[in-house]
Amino acid sequence: MYAVIKTGGKQYRIQVGEKLKIEQLKVENGSELIIDQVLMVADGDKVSVGAPLVNGAKVSATVLGQGRHDKIRIFKMRRRKHYQKHQGHRQNYTEIEITGISA
């Protein structure tokens, strides 16, 4: 059984027991998280696709922790113009583990 959820402006294909890093949410570590924006649920040959969301479908997850991704280096340059710009970015994330999918 798997589902497609939407959180943080992105879509994820998930299964029970899977760990993933999503956009940062203001939740406590170890707490239960309910995601109700479920776009699709598939259980074997039975597939439910929402328009845009599946009615009554929920995904439960446990929050494992908060963190920051690796640094991304940004370098901009204009040739022959003596212009160089260096910048870095680290995105915050919330790590969750999927504990249940209910349609």
Short mmCIF file of N, CA and C in Angstrom, two decimals:
data_model
loop_
_atom_site.label_atom_id
_atom_site.label_comp_id
_atom_site.label_asym_id
_atom_site.label_seq_id
_atom_site.Cartn_x
_atom_site.Cartn_y
_atom_site.Cartn_z
N MET A 1 0.84 -1.18 0.00
CA MET A 1 0.00 0.00 0.00
C MET A 1 0.88 1.23 0.00
N TYR A 2 0.53 2.20 -0.85
CA TYR A 2 1.27 3.44 -0.88
C TYR A 2 0.31 4.60 -1.12
N ALA A 3 0.80 5.81 -0.89
CA ALA A 3 -0.01 7.01 -1.06
C ALA A 3 0.87 8.12 -1.61
N VAL A 4 0.23 9.13 -2.18
CA VAL A 4 0.91 10.34 -2.62
C VAL A 4 0.34 11.48 -1.79
N ILE A 5 1.23 12.16 -1.06
CA ILE A 5 0.80 13.26 -0.20
C ILE A 5 1.41 14.57 -0.69
N LYS A 6 0.85 15.66 -0.20
CA LYS A 6 1.36 16.99 -0.54
C LYS A 6 1.64 17.72 0.76
N THR A 7 2.87 18.17 0.94
CA THR A 7 3.24 18.96 2.10
C THR A 7 4.41 19.86 1.74
N GLY A 8 4.37 21.08 2.18
CA GLY A 8 5.44 22.03 1.91
C GLY A 8 5.57 22.39 0.45
N GLY A 9 4.47 22.30 -0.32
CA GLY A 9 4.52 22.63 -1.74
C GLY A 9 5.12 21.55 -2.61
N LYS A 10 5.39 20.38 -2.03
CA LYS A 10 5.97 19.27 -2.79
C LYS A 10 5.09 18.04 -2.64
N GLN A 11 5.23 17.09 -3.54
CA GLN A 11 4.48 15.85 -3.49
C GLN A 11 5.44 14.69 -3.23
N TYR A 12 5.02 13.75 -2.39
CA TYR A 12 5.86 12.61 -2.02
C TYR A 12 5.06 11.32 -2.18
N ARG A 13 5.70 10.29 -2.71
CA ARG A 13 5.12 8.94 -2.76
C ARG A 13 5.66 8.21 -1.55
N ILE A 14 4.76 7.75 -0.68
CA ILE A 14 5.18 7.19 0.61
C ILE A 14 4.61 5.81 0.82
N GLN A 15 5.25 5.06 1.70
CA GLN A 15 4.79 3.77 2.17
C GLN A 15 4.97 3.72 3.67
N VAL A 16 4.31 2.79 4.33
CA VAL A 16 4.43 2.65 5.78
C VAL A 16 5.84 2.20 6.13
N GLY A 17 6.43 2.83 7.14
CA GLY A 17 7.78 2.50 7.59
C GLY A 17 8.86 3.32 6.91
N GLU A 18 8.49 4.15 5.96
CA GLU A 18 9.47 4.95 5.21
C GLU A 18 9.82 6.22 5.99
N LYS A 19 11.08 6.61 5.93
CA LYS A 19 11.54 7.86 6.55
C LYS A 19 11.81 8.87 5.45
N LEU A 20 11.38 10.12 5.66
CA LEU A 20 11.66 11.14 4.66
C LEU A 20 11.82 12.50 5.32
N LYS A 21 12.50 13.38 4.61
CA LYS A 21 12.76 14.73 5.09
C LYS A 21 11.87 15.69 4.30
N ILE A 22 10.99 16.39 5.02
CA ILE A 22 10.06 17.32 4.39
C ILE A 22 10.41 18.73 4.83
N GLU A 23 9.75 19.72 4.24
CA GLU A 23 9.96 21.11 4.64
C GLU A 23 9.66 21.26 6.12
N GLN A 24 10.35 22.17 6.78
CA GLN A 24 10.28 22.31 8.22
C GLN A 24 8.87 22.65 8.70
N LEU A 25 8.41 21.91 9.71
CA LEU A 25 7.14 22.15 10.37
C LEU A 25 7.40 22.45 11.83
N LYS A 26 6.56 23.27 12.44
CA LYS A 26 6.73 23.61 13.85
C LYS A 26 6.01 22.58 14.71
N VAL A 27 6.66 21.42 14.91
CA VAL A 27 6.13 20.33 15.73
C VAL A 27 7.25 19.83 16.64
N GLU A 28 6.86 19.20 17.73
CA GLU A 28 7.82 18.68 18.70
C GLU A 28 8.37 17.33 18.24
N ASN A 29 9.61 17.04 18.62
CA ASN A 29 10.22 15.74 18.31
C ASN A 29 9.47 14.64 19.06
N GLY A 30 9.20 13.53 18.37
CA GLY A 30 8.51 12.41 18.98
C GLY A 30 7.00 12.51 18.94
N SER A 31 6.44 13.63 18.47
CA SER A 31 5.00 13.79 18.45
C SER A 31 4.39 13.14 17.20
N GLU A 32 3.08 12.95 17.25
CA GLU A 32 2.34 12.35 16.14
C GLU A 32 1.89 13.46 15.20
N LEU A 33 2.03 13.21 13.90
CA LEU A 33 1.67 14.19 12.87
C LEU A 33 0.65 13.55 11.94
N ILE A 34 -0.46 14.26 11.68
CA ILE A 34 -1.50 13.78 10.77
C ILE A 34 -1.47 14.65 9.52
N ILE A 35 -1.28 14.02 8.35
CA ILE A 35 -1.28 14.72 7.07
C ILE A 35 -2.57 14.35 6.36
N ASP A 36 -3.40 15.36 6.08
CA ASP A 36 -4.70 15.09 5.47
C ASP A 36 -4.76 15.50 4.00
N GLN A 37 -3.68 16.02 3.45
CA GLN A 37 -3.64 16.36 2.03
C GLN A 37 -3.11 15.16 1.26
N VAL A 38 -3.99 14.19 1.03
CA VAL A 38 -3.65 12.95 0.33
C VAL A 38 -4.21 13.03 -1.08
N LEU A 39 -3.34 12.93 -2.07
CA LEU A 39 -3.74 13.06 -3.47
C LEU A 39 -4.15 11.73 -4.09
N MET A 40 -3.55 10.63 -3.61
CA MET A 40 -3.84 9.32 -4.17
C MET A 40 -3.51 8.23 -3.16
N VAL A 41 -4.32 7.18 -3.14
CA VAL A 41 -4.07 6.02 -2.30
C VAL A 41 -4.20 4.78 -3.17
N ALA A 42 -3.21 3.88 -3.11
CA ALA A 42 -3.24 2.64 -3.89
C ALA A 42 -3.01 1.47 -2.95
N ASP A 43 -3.90 0.47 -3.05
CA ASP A 43 -3.79 -0.75 -2.26
C ASP A 43 -3.95 -1.93 -3.22
N GLY A 44 -2.84 -2.41 -3.73
CA GLY A 44 -2.89 -3.48 -4.72
C GLY A 44 -3.44 -2.96 -6.05
N ASP A 45 -4.55 -3.55 -6.50
CA ASP A 45 -5.17 -3.11 -7.74
C ASP A 45 -6.17 -1.98 -7.51
N LYS A 46 -6.53 -1.72 -6.25
CA LYS A 46 -7.51 -0.70 -5.92
C LYS A 46 -6.82 0.65 -5.78
N VAL A 47 -7.13 1.59 -6.68
CA VAL A 47 -6.49 2.91 -6.67
C VAL A 47 -7.57 3.97 -6.52
N SER A 48 -7.36 4.88 -5.55
CA SER A 48 -8.28 6.00 -5.34
C SER A 48 -7.54 7.29 -5.64
N VAL A 49 -8.01 8.03 -6.64
CA VAL A 49 -7.39 9.29 -7.02
C VAL A 49 -8.35 10.40 -6.67
N GLY A 50 -7.85 11.42 -5.99
CA GLY A 50 -8.69 12.54 -5.57
C GLY A 50 -8.80 13.60 -6.64
N ALA A 51 -9.77 14.50 -6.41
CA ALA A 51 -9.96 15.61 -7.33
C ALA A 51 -10.16 16.89 -6.54
N PRO A 52 -9.19 17.52 -5.97
CA PRO A 52 -7.77 17.17 -5.94
C PRO A 52 -7.37 16.26 -4.77
N LEU A 53 -8.20 16.15 -3.70
CA LEU A 53 -7.83 15.34 -2.55
C LEU A 53 -8.77 14.16 -2.41
N VAL A 54 -8.27 13.06 -1.83
CA VAL A 54 -9.09 11.89 -1.55
C VAL A 54 -9.86 12.16 -0.26
N ASN A 55 -11.19 12.01 -0.32
CA ASN A 55 -12.03 12.28 0.85
C ASN A 55 -11.79 11.26 1.95
N GLY A 56 -11.55 11.76 3.18
CA GLY A 56 -11.39 10.89 4.34
C GLY A 56 -10.06 10.20 4.47
N ALA A 57 -9.14 10.42 3.57
CA ALA A 57 -7.84 9.76 3.63
C ALA A 57 -6.89 10.56 4.52
N LYS A 58 -6.16 9.84 5.35
CA LYS A 58 -5.19 10.47 6.24
C LYS A 58 -3.92 9.62 6.30
N VAL A 59 -2.82 10.29 6.56
CA VAL A 59 -1.53 9.63 6.74
C VAL A 59 -1.01 10.05 8.10
N SER A 60 -0.65 9.09 8.93
CA SER A 60 -0.10 9.40 10.24
C SER A 60 1.41 9.16 10.22
N ALA A 61 2.13 10.03 10.90
CA ALA A 61 3.59 9.95 10.92
C ALA A 61 4.11 10.36 12.30
N THR A 62 5.30 9.91 12.62
CA THR A 62 5.97 10.28 13.85
C THR A 62 7.15 11.18 13.50
N VAL A 63 7.29 12.28 14.24
CA VAL A 63 8.38 13.23 13.99
C VAL A 63 9.64 12.68 14.65
N LEU A 64 10.69 12.47 13.85
CA LEU A 64 11.95 11.94 14.37
C LEU A 64 12.90 13.06 14.79
N GLY A 65 12.88 14.18 14.09
CA GLY A 65 13.79 15.26 14.45
C GLY A 65 13.76 16.40 13.47
N GLN A 66 14.49 17.44 13.82
CA GLN A 66 14.64 18.63 12.98
C GLN A 66 16.11 18.72 12.58
N GLY A 67 16.38 19.35 11.45
CA GLY A 67 17.77 19.49 11.04
C GLY A 67 17.92 20.44 9.88
N ARG A 68 19.13 20.45 9.34
CA ARG A 68 19.44 21.28 8.18
C ARG A 68 20.19 20.45 7.16
N HIS A 69 19.83 20.63 5.88
CA HIS A 69 20.49 19.91 4.80
C HIS A 69 21.93 20.41 4.63
N ASP A 70 22.69 19.74 3.76
CA ASP A 70 24.04 20.17 3.44
C ASP A 70 24.01 21.53 2.75
N LYS A 71 25.11 22.25 2.86
CA LYS A 71 25.18 23.57 2.27
C LYS A 71 25.27 23.49 0.74
N ILE A 72 24.52 24.35 0.09
CA ILE A 72 24.56 24.48 -1.36
C ILE A 72 25.36 25.74 -1.67
N ARG A 73 26.37 25.62 -2.50
CA ARG A 73 27.18 26.77 -2.90
C ARG A 73 26.60 27.40 -4.15
N ILE A 74 26.44 28.72 -4.12
CA ILE A 74 25.91 29.46 -5.26
C ILE A 74 27.01 30.41 -5.73
N PHE A 75 27.35 30.33 -7.01
CA PHE A 75 28.42 31.16 -7.57
C PHE A 75 27.91 31.80 -8.85
N LYS A 76 27.94 33.12 -8.87
CA LYS A 76 27.52 33.87 -10.05
C LYS A 76 28.69 34.66 -10.59
N MET A 77 28.81 34.71 -11.91
CA MET A 77 29.94 35.41 -12.51
C MET A 77 29.53 35.99 -13.86
N ARG A 78 29.99 37.20 -14.14
CA ARG A 78 29.83 37.80 -15.45
C ARG A 78 31.23 37.91 -16.04
N ARG A 79 31.45 37.25 -17.15
CA ARG A 79 32.80 37.26 -17.71
C ARG A 79 33.15 38.65 -18.24
N ARG A 80 34.40 38.98 -18.09
CA ARG A 80 34.99 40.25 -18.55
C ARG A 80 34.37 41.48 -17.89
N LYS A 81 33.63 41.33 -16.82
CA LYS A 81 33.00 42.47 -16.15
C LYS A 81 33.50 42.65 -14.71
N HIS A 82 34.43 41.81 -14.28
CA HIS A 82 34.99 41.85 -12.94
C HIS A 82 33.90 41.72 -11.88
N TYR A 83 32.96 40.78 -12.11
CA TYR A 83 31.85 40.55 -11.20
C TYR A 83 31.82 39.09 -10.79
N GLN A 84 31.94 38.86 -9.50
CA GLN A 84 31.80 37.52 -8.94
C GLN A 84 31.03 37.63 -7.63
N LYS A 85 30.11 36.70 -7.42
CA LYS A 85 29.30 36.71 -6.21
C LYS A 85 29.24 35.29 -5.65
N HIS A 86 29.55 35.13 -4.38
CA HIS A 86 29.51 33.84 -3.70
C HIS A 86 28.38 33.89 -2.67
N GLN A 87 27.64 32.79 -2.58
CA GLN A 87 26.55 32.72 -1.62
C GLN A 87 26.35 31.27 -1.24
N GLY A 88 25.83 31.02 -0.05
CA GLY A 88 25.54 29.67 0.40
C GLY A 88 24.15 29.59 0.99
N HIS A 89 23.59 28.37 1.05
CA HIS A 89 22.25 28.19 1.59
C HIS A 89 22.13 26.82 2.23
N ARG A 90 21.49 26.77 3.40
CA ARG A 90 21.17 25.50 4.07
C ARG A 90 19.68 25.51 4.38
N GLN A 91 18.96 24.54 3.84
CA GLN A 91 17.51 24.46 4.02
C GLN A 91 17.17 23.66 5.27
N ASN A 92 16.23 24.15 6.06
CA ASN A 92 15.76 23.43 7.24
C ASN A 92 14.80 22.31 6.83
N TYR A 93 14.78 21.23 7.62
CA TYR A 93 13.86 20.12 7.33
C TYR A 93 13.35 19.50 8.62
N THR A 94 12.26 18.75 8.48
CA THR A 94 11.70 17.93 9.54
C THR A 94 11.74 16.49 9.04
N GLU A 95 12.34 15.60 9.80
CA GLU A 95 12.41 14.19 9.42
C GLU A 95 11.27 13.45 10.08
N ILE A 96 10.49 12.71 9.26
CA ILE A 96 9.34 11.96 9.76
C ILE A 96 9.43 10.51 9.33
N GLU A 97 8.71 9.65 10.08
CA GLU A 97 8.57 8.25 9.70
C GLU A 97 7.08 7.95 9.58
N ILE A 98 6.69 7.38 8.45
CA ILE A 98 5.29 7.09 8.18
C ILE A 98 4.86 5.87 9.00
N THR A 99 3.80 6.03 9.80
CA THR A 99 3.34 4.93 10.65
C THR A 99 2.03 4.32 10.18
N GLY A 100 1.25 5.04 9.36
CA GLY A 100 -0.01 4.47 8.91
C GLY A 100 -0.65 5.25 7.79
N ILE A 101 -1.36 4.53 6.92
CA ILE A 101 -2.12 5.15 5.82
C ILE A 101 -3.55 4.64 5.94
N SER A 102 -4.50 5.56 6.05
CA SER A 102 -5.90 5.14 6.11
C SER A 102 -6.68 5.82 5.01
N ALA A 103 -7.45 5.03 4.28
CA ALA A 103 -8.27 5.58 3.21
C ALA A 103 -9.64 5.76 3.76
#
